[in-house]
Short mmCIF file of C-alpha atoms and ligand atoms in Angstrom, two decimals:
data_model
loop_
_atom_site.label_atom_id
_atom_site.label_comp_id
_atom_site.label_asym_id
_atom_site.label_seq_id
_atom_site.Cartn_x
_atom_site.Cartn_y
_atom_site.Cartn_z
CA MET A 1 94.04 146.58 105.58
CA LYS A 2 93.77 143.92 103.13
CA THR A 3 94.33 140.62 104.93
CA ASN A 4 92.71 138.34 102.20
CA ARG A 5 95.50 135.55 101.49
CA LEU A 6 93.43 134.21 98.69
CA SER A 7 92.81 135.30 95.28
CA GLU A 8 89.30 135.20 94.12
CA LYS A 9 89.93 132.63 91.53
CA MET A 10 91.44 130.11 93.99
CA THR A 11 88.72 130.97 96.56
CA ALA A 12 86.40 129.94 93.91
CA ILE A 13 88.10 126.69 93.12
CA LEU A 14 88.42 126.02 96.99
CA ASN A 15 84.65 126.56 97.51
CA SER A 16 84.10 124.48 94.67
CA GLN A 17 86.08 121.42 96.25
CA VAL A 18 84.45 121.88 99.38
CA THR A 19 81.22 121.08 97.64
CA GLU A 20 82.75 118.47 95.67
CA GLU A 21 83.97 116.69 99.00
CA ALA A 22 80.12 116.95 100.74
CA PHE A 23 78.96 115.53 97.38
CA ALA A 24 81.19 112.68 97.68
CA SER A 25 79.85 112.20 101.59
CA GLN A 26 76.16 112.23 100.03
CA ILE A 27 77.79 109.57 97.35
CA TYR A 28 78.56 107.52 100.54
CA LEU A 29 75.82 107.62 102.60
CA SER A 30 73.61 106.72 99.78
CA TYR A 31 75.60 103.84 98.76
CA ALA A 32 75.78 102.77 103.01
CA SER A 33 72.00 102.89 102.74
CA TRP A 34 71.88 100.58 99.91
CA ALA A 35 74.00 98.20 101.44
CA SER A 36 72.37 98.51 104.66
CA GLY A 37 69.15 97.67 102.68
CA GLU A 38 70.46 94.83 100.93
CA GLY A 39 71.73 92.98 103.92
CA TYR A 40 75.46 93.72 103.43
CA THR A 41 75.36 95.76 106.98
CA GLY A 42 79.83 95.47 107.05
CA ILE A 43 79.90 97.08 103.59
CA ALA A 44 77.38 99.82 104.91
CA LYS A 45 79.18 100.34 107.83
CA PHE A 46 82.38 101.25 106.12
CA LEU A 47 80.52 103.13 103.56
CA PHE A 48 78.67 104.99 106.46
CA ARG A 49 82.49 105.46 107.98
CA HIS A 50 83.35 106.71 104.80
CA ALA A 51 80.97 109.26 104.59
CA GLU A 52 81.89 110.98 107.48
CA GLU A 53 85.61 110.89 106.20
CA GLU A 54 84.64 112.68 103.61
CA ARG A 55 82.72 115.55 105.59
CA ASN A 56 85.87 115.94 107.03
CA HIS A 57 87.81 116.72 104.18
CA MET A 58 85.26 119.11 103.16
CA THR A 59 85.69 121.12 106.54
CA LYS A 60 89.21 120.86 106.23
CA ILE A 61 89.29 122.71 103.21
CA LEU A 62 86.48 125.10 104.49
CA GLU A 63 88.88 126.00 107.61
CA TYR A 64 91.59 126.42 105.31
CA ILE A 65 89.65 129.33 103.45
CA LEU A 66 88.65 131.13 106.62
CA ASN A 67 92.02 130.68 108.02
CA ARG A 68 93.49 132.72 105.08
CA GLY A 69 90.93 135.00 105.35
CA ALA A 70 89.01 134.34 102.21
CA LYS A 71 85.16 133.88 102.58
CA VAL A 72 83.26 130.42 102.30
CA SER A 73 80.36 130.37 100.46
CA ILE A 74 78.45 126.80 100.61
CA SER A 75 76.61 125.53 97.39
CA ALA A 76 73.78 123.40 96.75
CA ILE A 77 75.04 119.16 96.23
CA ALA A 78 73.91 117.73 93.96
CA PRO A 79 71.86 114.57 94.17
CA PRO A 80 73.77 111.02 94.49
CA PRO A 81 73.98 108.64 91.19
CA LYS A 82 71.26 105.98 91.08
CA ASN A 83 71.90 102.92 93.66
CA PRO A 84 74.44 100.21 92.45
CA THR A 85 73.11 97.34 90.75
CA ASP A 86 75.44 94.79 93.06
CA ILE A 87 78.28 94.97 95.01
CA CYS A 88 80.51 94.64 91.61
CA ASP A 89 78.82 98.04 90.87
CA CYS A 90 79.12 99.70 93.89
CA PHE A 91 82.88 99.29 94.18
CA GLU A 92 83.40 100.48 90.76
CA LYS A 93 81.42 103.28 91.03
CA ILE A 94 83.15 104.41 93.84
CA PHE A 95 86.71 104.12 92.40
CA ASN A 96 85.41 105.73 89.30
CA HIS A 97 84.01 108.63 91.96
CA GLU A 98 87.61 108.62 93.76
CA VAL A 99 89.46 109.00 90.21
CA LYS A 100 87.27 112.04 89.52
CA ASN A 101 87.68 113.71 93.14
CA THR A 102 91.42 113.49 92.02
CA THR A 103 90.90 115.16 89.18
CA ALA A 104 89.57 117.92 90.88
CA ILE A 105 92.10 117.78 93.34
CA TYR A 106 94.66 118.11 90.87
CA ALA A 107 93.30 120.99 89.47
CA VAL A 108 93.49 122.81 93.09
CA VAL A 109 96.67 122.07 92.67
CA LYS A 110 97.41 123.27 89.03
CA LYS A 111 96.11 126.80 89.90
CA SER A 112 97.90 127.09 92.95
CA MET A 113 101.14 126.65 90.89
CA GLU A 114 100.13 129.10 88.67
CA GLU A 115 99.28 131.67 91.16
CA GLU A 116 102.39 130.67 93.07
CA ASP A 117 100.32 130.60 96.00
CA TRP A 118 102.65 128.00 97.82
CA ALA A 119 100.66 127.66 101.10
CA THR A 120 97.55 126.80 99.03
CA TRP A 121 99.82 124.25 97.37
CA ASN A 122 101.16 122.66 100.58
CA PHE A 123 97.99 122.40 102.18
CA MET A 124 96.66 120.42 99.36
CA GLN A 125 99.73 117.93 99.24
CA TRP A 126 97.63 116.47 102.05
CA PHE A 127 94.61 115.62 99.67
CA VAL A 128 96.79 114.50 97.08
CA LYS A 129 98.31 111.72 99.33
CA GLU A 130 94.91 110.76 100.70
CA GLN A 131 93.61 110.81 97.15
CA THR A 132 96.59 108.04 96.38
CA GLU A 133 95.57 106.11 99.31
CA GLU A 134 91.87 106.20 98.33
CA GLU A 135 92.22 104.95 94.88
CA SER A 136 94.28 102.69 95.97
CA PHE A 137 92.07 101.29 98.60
CA ALA A 138 89.00 101.27 95.95
CA MET A 139 91.20 99.39 93.62
CA GLY A 140 91.51 96.90 96.51
CA LEU A 141 87.91 96.77 97.07
CA LEU A 142 87.84 95.56 93.29
CA ASP A 143 90.08 93.20 93.09
CA LYS A 144 88.49 91.33 96.07
CA ILE A 145 85.27 91.73 94.08
CA LYS A 146 86.96 90.40 90.53
CA ILE A 147 88.77 87.54 92.29
CA ALA A 148 85.46 86.65 93.52
CA GLY A 149 83.43 86.37 90.18
CA LYS A 150 82.32 89.78 90.19
CA ASP A 151 78.66 89.90 89.55
CA LYS A 152 78.76 85.98 89.94
CA ALA A 153 80.18 85.98 93.44
CA SER A 154 78.89 83.42 95.56
CA SER A 155 76.35 84.47 98.23
CA ASN A 156 79.10 82.77 100.74
CA THR A 157 82.30 84.73 99.14
CA LEU A 158 79.72 88.27 99.39
CA TYR A 159 79.37 87.01 103.14
CA LEU A 160 82.85 87.32 104.09
CA ILE A 161 83.86 90.14 102.06
CA ASP A 162 81.00 91.87 104.11
CA LYS A 163 82.74 90.66 107.26
CA ASP A 164 86.07 91.31 106.25
CA LEU A 165 84.97 95.01 105.48
CA GLU A 166 83.20 95.71 108.74
CA HIS A 167 85.52 96.61 110.91
CA THR A 168 88.43 98.19 108.20
CA ASN A 169 88.93 101.96 108.31
CA GLY A 170 89.91 101.57 104.55
CA GLU A 171 93.63 101.67 105.90
CA LEU A 172 93.23 105.46 105.21
CA THR A 173 96.17 106.97 107.00
CA ALA A 174 95.79 110.21 106.17
CA ALA A 175 91.82 110.30 106.57
CA GLN A 176 92.53 108.57 110.12
CA ASP A 177 94.59 111.52 110.95
CA VAL A 178 91.30 113.99 111.08
CA THR A 179 88.22 114.18 112.74
CA ALA A 180 84.74 116.29 112.35
CA THR A 181 86.23 118.38 115.06
CA LYS A 182 90.00 118.46 114.63
CA PRO A 183 89.98 118.45 110.69
FE1 LIG B 1 87.59 113.41 99.81
FE2 LIG B 1 87.46 110.25 98.68
O1 LIG B 1 88.05 112.26 98.88
#
């Protein structure tokens, strides 16, 4: 009896998104480590927390594939890009990466529409909402640094931004709903 409820193409694109989310986590880990080394402990903490959220996104998709009776295939993760040159560059890179990830999410949604796989379409709506929130938050980070004077921001202002982000969850309410054990 055939119990797999995902097409081959849908399984492939979802598995590819598992890798994308793992890659996103590596990027945040890498930038967090860079920020910590530069002395931005607040920003580093925020980025480390976000790396964890990306892992949760990865697990959420992985479990969906399994729950639909399909096979998960774990692929190699590409190395993260080089370190940012400064905080402004860091926030710009984060925003650009989130936009890229949104494009990948939309590709999965588009595929689900083409296949009339409404279960996957419905599942992916959580990610569509999440990406909207993540892009908004990244835009907010960029606005903060632009107001502060971009790469000419004073060390005092950077200190305040760093403090501000220390306890920020990123206002990512959708991501806060999930944990590594309960994705
Ligand atoms: Fe999993 Fe930042 O999107």
